Coordinates of C-alpha atoms in Angstrom, one line a residue:
X13 CA 0.0 0.0 0.0
X14 CA 2.8 2.4 0.9
X15 CA 4.5 1.8 -2.4
X16 CA 1.3 2.4 -4.2
X17 CA 0.9 5.8 -2.5
X18 CA 4.4 6.8 -3.2
X19 CA 4.0 6.1 -7.0
X20 CA 0.7 7.9 -6.9
X21 CA 2.4 11.0 -5.5
X22 CA 5.0 10.9 -8.2
X23 CA 2.4 10.5 -10.9
X24 CA 0.4 13.4 -9.5
X25 CA 3.5 15.7 -9.4
X26 CA 4.4 14.9 -13.0
X27 CA 0.9 14.8 -14.3
X28 CA 0.7 18.6 -14.2
X29 CA 3.1 18.9 -17.0
X30 CA 0.8 18.0 -19.9
X31 CA -2.0 20.0 -18.3
X32 CA 0.1 23.2 -18.7
X33 CA -0.8 25.2 -21.8
X34 CA 2.7 25.5 -23.1
X35 CA 4.4 22.5 -21.8
X36 CA 4.5 19.2 -23.8
X37 CA 3.9 15.9 -22.0
X38 CA 7.0 14.3 -20.5
X39 CA 6.7 11.3 -22.9
X40 CA 6.7 13.7 -25.9
X41 CA 9.7 15.6 -24.6
X42 CA 11.5 12.3 -24.1
X43 CA 11.0 11.6 -27.8
X44 CA 12.2 15.0 -28.8
X45 CA 15.3 14.8 -26.5
X46 CA 16.4 11.4 -27.9
X47 CA 15.9 12.6 -31.5
X48 CA 17.9 15.9 -30.9
X49 CA 20.8 14.2 -29.1
X50 CA 21.0 11.7 -32.0
X51 CA 20.8 14.4 -34.7
X52 CA 23.0 17.1 -33.2
X53 CA 25.0 16.1 -30.1
X54 CA 27.7 18.5 -29.0
X55 CA 28.7 16.3 -26.1
X56 CA 31.9 14.7 -27.5
X57 CA 33.1 18.0 -29.0
X58 CA 32.8 19.7 -25.6
X59 CA 34.6 16.7 -24.0
X60 CA 37.4 17.0 -26.5
X61 CA 37.8 20.7 -25.8
X62 CA 37.9 20.3 -22.1
X63 CA 40.2 17.2 -22.0
X64 CA 42.4 17.4 -25.1
X65 CA 42.8 21.2 -25.5
X66 CA 42.7 22.3 -21.9
X67 CA 44.1 19.1 -20.3
X68 CA 44.5 18.5 -16.6
X69 CA 42.4 21.0 -14.5
X70 CA 44.0 20.9 -11.1
X71 CA 42.2 23.2 -8.6
X72 CA 43.9 26.6 -8.6
X73 CA 45.9 26.0 -11.8
X74 CA 46.0 28.1 -14.9
X75 CA 44.8 25.0 -16.8
X76 CA 41.5 24.9 -14.8
X77 CA 41.0 28.7 -15.2
X78 CA 41.5 28.5 -19.0
X79 CA 39.0 25.6 -19.2
X80 CA 36.5 27.6 -17.1
X81 CA 36.9 30.6 -19.4
X82 CA 36.2 28.4 -22.4
X83 CA 33.1 27.0 -20.6
X84 CA 31.7 30.5 -19.9
X85 CA 32.3 31.7 -23.5
X86 CA 30.6 28.6 -25.0
X87 CA 27.7 28.5 -22.6
X88 CA 27.0 32.2 -23.5
X89 CA 27.3 31.3 -27.2
X90 CA 24.6 28.6 -26.7
X91 CA 22.2 31.1 -25.2
X92 CA 22.6 30.3 -21.5
X93 CA 21.8 33.2 -19.2
X94 CA 23.6 34.7 -16.2
X95 CA 26.7 32.8 -17.1
X96 CA 29.6 33.7 -14.7
X97 CA 32.4 32.6 -12.5
X98 CA 31.7 32.5 -8.8
X99 CA 34.8 32.9 -6.6
X100 CA 35.6 31.0 -3.4
X101 CA 38.6 31.0 -1.1
X102 CA 40.8 28.0 -1.6
X103 CA 43.6 29.6 0.4
X104 CA 46.4 27.5 -1.2
X105 CA 48.6 28.5 -4.1
X106 CA 47.8 27.1 -7.5
X107 CA 50.3 24.7 -9.2
X108 CA 50.9 23.4 -12.7
X109 CA 53.4 21.0 -14.2
X110 CA 54.8 22.0 -17.6
X111 CA 57.4 19.4 -18.3
X112 CA 58.4 16.1 -16.8
X113 CA 61.2 14.0 -18.4
X114 CA 63.0 11.1 -16.8
X115 CA 65.4 8.6 -18.3
X116 CA 67.8 5.9 -17.1
X117 CA 71.2 6.6 -18.6
X118 CA 73.2 3.7 -17.0
X119 CA 73.7 0.8 -16.8
X120 CA 70.9 0.6 -19.4
X121 CA 69.0 3.3 -21.3
X122 CA 65.2 3.6 -20.8
X123 CA 62.6 6.4 -20.8
X124 CA 60.6 6.3 -17.6
X125 CA 56.9 6.4 -17.0
X126 CA 56.4 9.1 -14.4
X127 CA 54.1 11.9 -13.3
X128 CA 54.9 14.9 -11.1
X129 CA 53.2 14.9 -7.7
X130 CA 50.9 17.9 -7.4
X131 CA 52.2 20.9 -5.3
X132 CA 55.8 19.6 -5.3
X133 CA 58.6 21.8 -6.6
X134 CA 60.5 21.4 -9.9
X135 CA 64.2 20.5 -10.3
X136 CA 65.2 23.9 -11.7
X137 CA 66.6 22.4 -14.8
X138 CA 68.1 19.0 -15.8
X139 CA 69.7 17.0 -13.0
X140 CA 71.4 13.6 -12.9
X141 CA 72.1 11.3 -10.1
X142 CA 72.5 7.8 -8.9
X143 CA 69.5 6.0 -7.3
X144 CA 69.5 5.5 -3.6
X145 CA 66.8 3.2 -2.2
X146 CA 65.5 4.6 1.1
X147 CA 63.3 2.3 3.2
X148 CA 63.0 3.8 6.7
X149 CA 61.5 1.8 9.6
X150 CA 57.7 2.2 9.5
X151 CA 55.1 1.9 12.2
X152 CA 52.4 -0.7 12.0
X153 CA 49.7 0.3 9.5
X154 CA 46.5 1.8 10.9
X155 CA 43.4 0.3 9.3
X156 CA 41.4 3.4 8.5
X157 CA 39.7 4.7 5.4
X158 CA 36.5 4.2 3.3
X159 CA 37.2 1.0 1.5
X160 CA 36.9 0.3 -2.2
X161 CA 40.4 0.2 -3.5
X162 CA 40.7 -1.4 -7.0
X163 CA 37.4 -3.2 -6.5
X164 CA 35.3 0.0 -6.4
X165 CA 34.0 2.4 -3.9
X166 CA 33.0 1.0 -0.5
X167 CA 32.1 -2.6 -1.3
X168 CA 35.4 -4.5 -1.4
X169 CA 35.8 -7.7 -3.5
X170 CA 32.8 -9.8 -4.3
X171 CA 32.5 -13.5 -3.1
X172 CA 33.4 -14.6 -6.6
X173 CA 36.5 -12.3 -6.7
X174 CA 37.6 -13.6 -3.2
X175 CA 37.3 -17.2 -4.4
X176 CA 39.2 -16.5 -7.6
X177 CA 42.0 -14.8 -5.7
X178 CA 42.2 -17.7 -3.2
X179 CA 42.5 -20.2 -6.0
X180 CA 44.5 -17.9 -8.3
X181 CA 43.6 -19.7 -11.4
X182 CA 45.4 -23.0 -10.6
X183 CA 44.6 -26.4 -9.4
X184 CA 45.8 -27.3 -6.8
X185 CA 46.0 -24.0 -5.0
X186 CA 49.4 -22.2 -5.3
X187 CA 52.0 -22.1 -2.5
X188 CA 50.9 -19.8 0.3
X189 CA 52.3 -16.3 0.1
X190 CA 55.3 -15.4 2.2
X191 CA 54.3 -14.0 5.6
X192 CA 54.4 -10.2 5.3
X193 CA 57.0 -8.3 7.3
X194 CA 55.8 -7.3 10.7
X195 CA 56.1 -3.6 11.5
X196 CA 56.9 -2.7 15.1
X197 CA 56.5 0.7 16.8
X198 CA 59.3 3.0 15.6
X199 CA 61.2 4.9 18.2
X200 CA 63.1 8.1 17.6
X201 CA 66.4 6.2 18.2
X202 CA 65.4 3.7 15.5
X203 CA 64.8 6.4 12.9
X204 CA 67.9 8.3 13.9
X205 CA 70.1 5.2 13.5
X206 CA 68.6 4.4 10.0
X207 CA 69.1 8.0 8.8
X208 CA 72.7 8.1 10.1
X209 CA 73.4 4.9 8.1
X210 CA 72.5 6.5 4.8
X211 CA 73.6 10.1 5.4
X212 CA 76.8 9.9 3.4
X213 CA 75.0 8.5 0.3
X214 CA 72.2 11.1 0.0
X215 CA 73.9 14.1 -1.6
X216 CA 73.3 14.2 -5.3
X217 CA 71.0 11.1 -5.3
X218 CA 67.6 10.4 -6.8
X219 CA 65.7 8.8 -3.9
X220 CA 63.6 5.7 -4.5
X221 CA 61.3 5.9 -1.5
X222 CA 60.0 2.5 -0.3
X223 CA 60.1 -1.0 -1.6
X224 CA 58.8 -2.1 -5.0
X225 CA 55.1 -3.0 -4.8
X226 CA 54.3 -6.5 -5.9
X227 CA 50.9 -6.2 -7.6
X228 CA 49.0 -9.5 -7.5
X229 CA 47.5 -11.0 -10.6
X230 CA 43.8 -10.3 -10.9
X231 CA 42.0 -13.5 -11.8
X232 CA 38.6 -11.9 -11.4
X233 CA 38.6 -8.6 -13.4
X234 CA 35.7 -6.3 -12.8
X235 CA 32.9 -6.5 -15.4
X236 CA 32.2 -3.4 -17.5
X237 CA 28.5 -3.6 -16.7
X238 CA 26.8 -5.1 -13.6
X239 CA 24.1 -7.6 -14.3
X240 CA 20.6 -6.2 -14.3
X241 CA 19.8 -8.6 -11.4
X242 CA 22.2 -6.7 -9.2
X243 CA 20.7 -3.3 -10.1
X244 CA 17.3 -4.7 -9.4
X245 CA 18.3 -5.6 -5.9
X246 CA 20.7 -2.8 -5.1
X247 CA 19.8 0.6 -3.8
X248 CA 21.2 3.7 -5.6
X249 CA 24.2 5.6 -4.6
X250 CA 24.1 6.6 -1.0
X251 CA 24.6 10.0 0.5
X252 CA 28.3 10.4 1.6
X253 CA 30.7 8.3 3.6
X254 CA 30.4 7.5 7.3
X255 CA 32.5 9.9 9.4
X256 CA 36.0 8.4 9.5
X257 CA 37.0 7.0 12.9
X258 CA 39.5 8.8 15.1
X259 CA 43.0 7.3 14.5
X260 CA 43.9 5.2 17.6
X261 CA 46.9 6.4 19.6
X262 CA 50.0 4.4 18.7
X263 CA 53.3 3.7 20.4
X264 CA 56.3 5.4 18.9
X265 CA 56.4 7.7 15.9
X266 CA 53.4 8.0 13.5
X267 CA 53.8 7.5 9.8
X268 CA 53.4 11.3 9.3
X269 CA 56.2 12.0 11.7
X270 CA 58.5 9.4 10.1
X271 CA 57.7 10.9 6.6
X272 CA 58.2 14.4 7.7
X273 CA 61.5 13.7 9.4
X274 CA 62.8 11.8 6.4
X275 CA 61.8 14.5 4.0
X276 CA 63.6 17.2 6.0
X277 CA 66.7 14.9 6.3
X278 CA 66.8 14.3 2.5
X279 CA 66.5 18.0 1.7
X280 CA 69.1 19.0 4.2
X281 CA 71.5 16.4 2.9
X282 CA 71.2 17.4 -0.8
X283 CA 69.0 14.8 -2.4
X284 CA 67.9 15.8 -6.0
X285 CA 64.4 14.2 -6.2
X286 CA 62.1 11.6 -4.7
X287 CA 60.4 8.8 -6.6
X288 CA 57.6 6.5 -5.3
X289 CA 56.0 3.4 -6.8
X290 CA 52.5 3.9 -8.2
X291 CA 51.7 0.3 -7.2
X292 CA 49.4 -0.4 -10.1
X293 CA 49.8 -2.8 -13.0
X294 CA 50.0 -2.2 -16.7
X295 CA 51.8 1.1 -16.5
X296 CA 49.0 2.9 -14.7
X297 CA 50.3 5.9 -12.7
X298 CA 48.0 6.9 -9.9
X299 CA 48.5 10.5 -8.6
X300 CA 46.1 12.0 -6.1
X301 CA 48.3 13.8 -3.6
X302 CA 48.3 17.5 -2.5
X303 CA 51.7 17.0 -0.8
X304 CA 50.4 19.3 1.9
X305 CA 50.3 22.1 -0.7
X306 CA 54.0 22.5 0.0
X307 CA 53.1 24.6 3.0
X308 CA 54.1 22.4 6.0
X309 CA 57.5 23.2 7.3
X310 CA 57.5 19.9 9.3
X311 CA 57.1 17.9 6.0
X312 CA 58.8 19.8 3.2
X313 CA 58.9 18.4 -0.4
X314 CA 61.6 17.5 -2.8
X315 CA 60.8 17.4 -6.5
X316 CA 58.6 14.3 -6.3
X317 CA 57.5 11.8 -9.0
X318 CA 55.2 8.8 -9.1
X319 CA 56.7 6.1 -11.3
X320 CA 55.0 3.2 -13.1
X321 CA 55.2 -0.1 -11.2
X322 CA 57.2 -1.8 -13.9
X323 CA 59.9 0.8 -14.3
X324 CA 60.2 1.2 -10.5
X325 CA 60.6 -2.6 -10.1
X326 CA 63.3 -2.9 -12.8
X327 CA 65.4 -0.2 -11.2
X328 CA 64.7 -1.4 -7.6
X329 CA 65.8 -4.9 -8.4
X330 CA 68.9 -3.9 -10.3
X331 CA 69.9 -1.8 -7.3
X332 CA 69.0 -4.2 -4.5
X333 CA 69.8 -7.6 -6.1
X334 CA 72.8 -6.7 -8.4
X335 CA 74.1 -3.8 -6.4
X336 CA 74.6 -2.0 -9.7
X337 CA 74.5 1.8 -9.6
X338 CA 71.6 3.1 -11.7
X339 CA 71.8 6.7 -13.0
X340 CA 68.7 8.8 -13.8
X341 CA 68.6 12.1 -15.6
X342 CA 65.4 14.1 -15.1
X343 CA 63.9 17.5 -15.6
X344 CA 60.7 18.6 -13.8
X345 CA 59.3 22.1 -14.5
X346 CA 56.5 23.1 -12.2
X347 CA 55.3 26.5 -11.1
X348 CA 53.3 27.8 -8.1
X349 CA 50.7 30.4 -8.6
X350 CA 49.7 32.6 -5.6
X351 CA 46.6 33.9 -7.5
X352 CA 45.3 30.3 -7.3
X353 CA 44.2 30.9 -3.8
X354 CA 41.0 32.3 -5.2
X355 CA 39.2 29.6 -7.3
X356 CA 35.9 29.7 -9.2
X357 CA 32.8 27.6 -10.0
X358 CA 31.2 28.1 -13.4
X359 CA 27.4 28.8 -13.2
X360 CA 24.9 29.3 -16.0
X361 CA 21.1 29.0 -16.3
X362 CA 17.9 28.9 -18.3
X363 CA 15.4 31.3 -16.7
X364 CA 12.0 29.9 -15.8
X365 CA 8.5 31.5 -16.2
X366 CA 5.9 31.7 -13.4
X367 CA 8.1 29.9 -10.9
X368 CA 11.4 31.4 -12.0
X369 CA 12.5 32.1 -8.4
X370 CA 12.6 28.3 -7.8
X371 CA 15.6 26.5 -9.2
X372 CA 16.4 22.9 -10.4
X373 CA 20.2 22.3 -10.7
X374 CA 22.5 19.8 -12.4
X375 CA 26.2 19.7 -12.4
X376 CA 29.5 17.9 -11.8
X377 CA 33.0 18.8 -10.8
X378 CA 35.2 20.4 -13.5
X379 CA 38.5 20.0 -11.7
X380 CA 40.7 17.0 -12.1
X381 CA 44.0 15.5 -10.9
X382 CA 47.1 16.1 -13.1
X383 CA 48.3 12.6 -14.4
X384 CA 46.0 12.7 -17.4
X385 CA 43.2 14.9 -18.7
X386 CA 40.4 14.1 -16.3
X387 CA 38.0 12.6 -18.8
X388 CA 36.0 10.1 -16.8
X389 CA 36.6 12.0 -13.6
X390 CA 34.8 14.2 -14.2
X391 CA 34.7 15.9 -17.5
X392 CA 32.2 13.2 -18.2
X393 CA 29.6 14.2 -15.6
X394 CA 30.1 17.9 -16.0
X395 CA 29.7 17.6 -19.8
X396 CA 26.5 15.6 -19.4
X397 CA 25.0 18.4 -17.3
X398 CA 25.9 21.1 -19.8
X399 CA 24.6 19.0 -22.7
X400 CA 21.3 18.5 -20.8
X401 CA 20.7 22.2 -20.5
X402 CA 21.8 22.7 -24.2
X403 CA 19.2 20.2 -25.3
X404 CA 16.5 22.0 -23.4
X405 CA 17.6 25.3 -24.9
X406 CA 17.9 24.1 -28.5
X407 CA 14.4 22.5 -28.3
X408 CA 13.0 25.7 -26.7
X409 CA 11.2 23.5 -24.1
X410 CA 9.1 25.7 -21.7
X411 CA 9.9 25.3 -18.0
X412 CA 8.3 27.0 -15.1
X413 CA 11.3 26.9 -12.8
X414 CA 14.8 28.2 -13.6
X415 CA 17.2 25.4 -14.6
X416 CA 20.8 26.0 -13.5
X417 CA 24.1 24.2 -14.2
X418 CA 27.2 24.4 -12.0
X419 CA 30.7 23.1 -12.8
X420 CA 32.5 22.8 -9.5
X421 CA 36.2 23.1 -8.6
X422 CA 38.0 21.8 -5.6
X423 CA 36.0 18.6 -5.5
X424 CA 39.2 16.4 -5.5
X425 CA 40.6 18.2 -2.5
X426 CA 37.4 17.9 -0.4
X427 CA 34.2 19.0 -2.3
X428 CA 35.3 22.6 -1.5
X429 CA 33.7 24.3 -4.5
X430 CA 30.2 22.9 -4.0
X431 CA 30.4 23.2 -0.2
X432 CA 31.3 26.9 -0.6
X433 CA 28.5 27.4 -3.1
X434 CA 25.9 25.7 -0.9
X435 CA 27.0 27.8 2.1
X436 CA 27.0 31.0 0.2
X437 CA 23.6 30.5 -1.5
X438 CA 21.6 28.2 0.7
X439 CA 22.9 27.8 4.2
X440 CA 21.6 24.7 5.9
X441 CA 18.5 23.3 7.5
X442 CA 19.7 24.8 10.7
X443 CA 20.4 28.2 9.4
X444 CA 18.6 28.5 6.0
X445 CA 19.0 31.4 3.7
X446 CA 16.1 32.5 1.5
X447 CA 17.4 30.4 -1.4
X448 CA 17.3 27.3 0.7
X449 CA 13.6 27.2 0.4
X450 CA 13.8 27.8 -3.4
X451 CA 16.2 25.0 -4.5
X452 CA 14.1 22.1 -5.9
X453 CA 16.9 19.5 -6.4
X454 CA 20.4 19.0 -7.6
X455 CA 21.4 16.2 -10.0
X456 CA 25.0 14.9 -10.1
X457 CA 26.9 12.3 -12.2
X458 CA 30.4 11.4 -11.1
X459 CA 31.3 7.7 -11.5
X460 CA 32.9 7.5 -14.9
X461 CA 31.5 6.9 -18.4
X462 CA 28.4 4.9 -17.8
X463 CA 24.8 6.0 -18.1
X464 CA 22.8 6.2 -14.9
X465 CA 21.5 2.8 -13.7
X466 CA 20.1 3.8 -10.3
X467 CA 20.1 6.9 -8.0
X468 CA 19.6 8.1 -4.5
X469 CA 18.0 11.3 -3.3
X470 CA 18.3 12.9 0.1
X471 CA 14.9 13.1 1.7
X472 CA 11.8 11.0 2.3
X473 CA 10.5 8.2 0.0
X474 CA 8.2 10.7 -1.7
X475 CA 11.3 12.6 -2.9
X476 CA 12.7 9.4 -4.5
X477 CA 9.3 8.6 -6.0
X478 CA 9.2 12.0 -7.7
X479 CA 12.6 11.5 -9.3
X480 CA 11.6 7.9 -10.2
X481 CA 8.6 9.2 -12.1
X482 CA 10.9 11.0 -14.6
X483 CA 13.6 8.2 -14.7
X484 CA 11.0 5.5 -15.4
X485 CA 11.0 6.8 -18.9
X486 CA 14.4 5.1 -19.3
X487 CA 13.7 1.5 -18.3
X488 CA 14.5 0.6 -21.9
X489 CA 18.0 2.1 -21.3
X490 CA 18.5 0.0 -18.2
X491 CA 17.6 2.4 -15.4
X492 CA 16.2 0.8 -12.2
X493 CA 15.6 2.4 -8.8
X494 CA 15.7 5.8 -7.1
X495 CA 16.2 5.3 -3.4
X496 CA 15.9 7.7 -0.5
X497 CA 18.8 8.4 1.8
X498 CA 19.0 10.4 5.0
X499 CA 22.7 10.6 5.5
X500 CA 24.0 14.2 5.8
X501 CA 27.7 13.4 6.0
X502 CA 29.6 14.4 2.9
X503 CA 31.9 12.2 0.8
X504 CA 32.6 10.9 -2.7
X505 CA 30.9 13.6 -4.8
X506 CA 29.2 17.0 -4.9
X507 CA 25.6 15.8 -4.4
X508 CA 26.5 15.1 -0.8
X509 CA 27.3 18.8 -0.3
X510 CA 23.6 19.4 -0.9
X511 CA 22.5 16.5 1.3
X512 CA 24.7 17.9 4.1
X513 CA 22.6 21.1 4.0
X514 CA 19.3 19.1 4.2
X515 CA 18.7 19.7 0.4
X516 CA 17.6 17.1 -2.2
X517 CA 20.9 16.0 -3.7
X518 CA 20.4 13.3 -6.4
X519 CA 23.5 11.1 -6.9
X520 CA 23.4 8.7 -9.9
X521 CA 24.9 5.2 -9.7
X522 CA 26.7 3.9 -12.8
X523 CA 28.2 0.7 -14.2
X524 CA 31.9 0.2 -13.4
X525 CA 33.4 0.2 -16.9
X526 CA 37.2 0.9 -16.4
X527 CA 36.7 3.5 -13.7
X528 CA 38.1 2.1 -10.5
X529 CA 40.3 -0.4 -12.2
X530 CA 42.0 1.9 -14.7
X531 CA 41.0 5.5 -15.0
X532 CA 40.1 7.0 -11.6
X533 CA 42.9 9.5 -10.8
X534 CA 45.3 7.9 -13.1
X535 CA 47.4 8.4 -16.3
X536 CA 44.7 6.5 -18.2
X537 CA 42.0 9.0 -17.6
X538 CA 41.8 10.3 -21.2
X539 CA 39.2 11.0 -23.9
X540 CA 39.7 7.5 -25.3
X541 CA 38.1 6.0 -22.2
X542 CA 34.8 7.8 -22.7
X543 CA 31.9 5.5 -23.9
X544 CA 29.9 7.9 -26.1
X545 CA 26.6 6.0 -26.3
X546 CA 26.2 6.0 -22.5
X547 CA 27.2 9.6 -22.2
X548 CA 24.6 10.7 -24.7
X549 CA 21.9 8.6 -23.0
X550 CA 22.9 10.2 -19.7
X551 CA 22.5 13.7 -21.1
X552 CA 19.0 12.9 -22.3
X553 CA 18.1 11.4 -18.9
X554 CA 19.3 14.4 -17.0
X555 CA 17.5 16.8 -19.4
X556 CA 14.2 15.0 -19.1
X557 CA 14.5 14.9 -15.3
X558 CA 15.3 18.6 -15.1
X559 CA 12.3 19.3 -17.4
X560 CA 9.9 17.2 -15.4
X561 CA 11.0 18.7 -12.0
X562 CA 11.0 22.2 -13.4
X563 CA 7.4 21.9 -14.5
X564 CA 5.9 19.9 -11.6
X565 CA 3.3 21.7 -9.5
X566 CA 5.1 21.0 -6.2
X567 CA 8.8 21.0 -5.4
X568 CA 10.6 17.8 -4.4
X569 CA 9.6 16.9 -0.8
X570 CA 12.0 17.2 2.1
X571 CA 12.3 15.9 5.6
X572 CA 10.2 17.8 8.1
X573 CA 11.7 19.8 10.9
X574 CA 10.8 17.1 13.4
X575 CA 12.4 14.3 11.4
X576 CA 15.3 16.1 9.7
X577 CA 18.5 14.0 10.3
X578 CA 21.3 15.6 12.2
X579 CA 24.5 16.7 10.4
X580 CA 27.7 14.9 11.4
X581 CA 29.6 15.5 14.6
X582 CA 33.2 16.9 14.3
X583 CA 35.7 14.1 14.8
X584 CA 39.3 14.5 16.1
X585 CA 40.7 15.1 12.7
X586 CA 38.3 18.0 12.1
X587 CA 39.0 19.5 15.5
X588 CA 42.8 19.2 15.0
X589 CA 42.5 20.9 11.5
X590 CA 40.6 23.8 13.0
X591 CA 43.3 24.3 15.6
X592 CA 46.2 23.9 13.1
X593 CA 48.4 26.9 12.4
X594 CA 48.9 25.8 8.8
X595 CA 47.0 27.4 6.0
X596 CA 43.7 25.7 5.4
X597 CA 40.7 26.1 3.1
X598 CA 38.1 27.9 5.2
X599 CA 35.3 25.7 3.8
X600 CA 33.8 22.7 5.6
X601 CA 30.6 20.7 5.8
X602 CA 27.8 21.7 8.2
X603 CA 28.3 20.0 11.5
X604 CA 26.9 19.9 15.0
X605 CA 28.8 21.8 17.6
X606 CA 31.9 20.1 19.1
X607 CA 30.9 17.8 21.9
X608 CA 27.3 17.5 20.8
X609 CA 25.5 14.2 20.4
X610 CA 23.5 13.6 17.3
X611 CA 19.9 12.8 18.3
X612 CA 18.1 9.8 16.8
X613 CA 15.7 10.6 14.0
X614 CA 13.2 8.3 12.2
X615 CA 14.2 6.7 9.0
X616 CA 12.4 7.3 6.7
X617 CA 11.7 10.9 7.5
X618 CA 8.4 12.6 7.1
X619 CA 7.7 14.4 3.8
X620 CA 6.9 18.1 3.7
X621 CA 7.3 21.0 1.3
X622 CA 10.4 23.2 1.8
X623 CA 8.7 25.9 3.8
X624 CA 8.0 23.3 6.5
X625 CA 11.4 21.7 6.6
X626 CA 13.5 24.5 8.3
X627 CA 14.8 25.9 10.5
X628 CA 15.9 23.0 12.6
X629 CA 17.2 23.4 16.1
X630 CA 19.3 20.9 18.0
X631 CA 19.1 22.6 21.4

């Protein structure tokens, strides 16, 4: 009975569309959108410009600003209104790498597969030195984090993958792996003794930091598409990650303390550069480090490179097994940009009619890491949002509410761009600004090159049903469920910045393709990894959902004041960051006061219209 009522609500919300004098029925618009995207798609051209022409778009970099200027110019040319850049305070310098060349010159000759680590200095010209492997004593690993790894976000390997790894493709099972080295607590005396033992070898050396990573064979590679049965059973993408646990107190030096002291030691003793192993197979170079923005005097940076696992392994073995000196010549040209402390989001819109003060949004983050051109993460999702608005504009589809697109920056460093925008425009359920009551929903795509297969929306089941009503038009394209979520913690993508404020953020779930296995934050994240058919379907799906929501009589329901979930409680890391004297981005998610306890709230929450959903008090 409850499911019947939910679907009736969705039907009633969307049924107003054909009743409007100027608005075609959703089914008719669906046909028009599919035909237009087939006849005159601009999606892959825009993707080419953003990735091939403008390349890596690191937050605060000239590359990102150039791409944003292109986006503003082109959105204006397509007839979008109120197109502009909105600034926010990143408070760290920008950085861009212009040249990275590395070659082994002896005892063999080989060009090396490397990428510069963001926010680390250059070499100030060509340098040459012998490799010194540095393996300091390390404390026992602390099991923290959000899971996922190479198997995808959050879930870990499936039972089938675990079984395949256990058997490893042979019969009988292979010899058991060697027992890993046990790490004991590291004392200051331990570290001092190790550093003293290598001090005379450091000057003029290229540091290979850490052992070679032995990447296991993968006997159960991830599928490009999940079976429909899994989508039928699974809920959509959830709203953010759980708050990370507070790191336990450990004996001896922490990993950060060891790293900081080693870095200072290497710089003081004249090392030329530092190289680490990417730890991924098939030449994949993973680079997703800010290196402390080169602003921490307790952990300064050498020119730092991440090297492909195969190249690192060859040099490591030659040095450690054969004791042959390996000479590397390298040149890293990178620049810091103080002006990058101010960063921008790109915003444009299509004005509505009688409900133009109410807004439906779509977007995706425009920034990327620097090892490739950020195609699947997330030129893909941001391009889909722009193409969705362009389709609505080209077809001159009438819409009562204003439809707005936002291309975020700072997502990769902590969702900063969308958090800053939400704080500036909307506030939160606890301290709502006038615009908080006027945002209908925000749609977000950020998991690679697949079309949407499911979704989650922050709010009551009725909110999910309203979005489901539009997305049901794409069952023939493999879309399944929209699920409600009541998590207000951020994490993973920009829709959770809206969830955190108590607003309806819609996060789409997608098929894996090569995302977590090959392209996510790696040197493989290029235009070639975009699957055009799915991207074009995604643009049509977002366009129709925007159209349906923009013309519905009522806005997407929200949680009532009495049932609104609480925002997260600050953990030890957040509190420590607030007290730190190091420069920090003055943007963070909405949280309860320090020391507060989050009250229990019902799940699901009770559906109301926005004017009845705030303000919320936790006193």
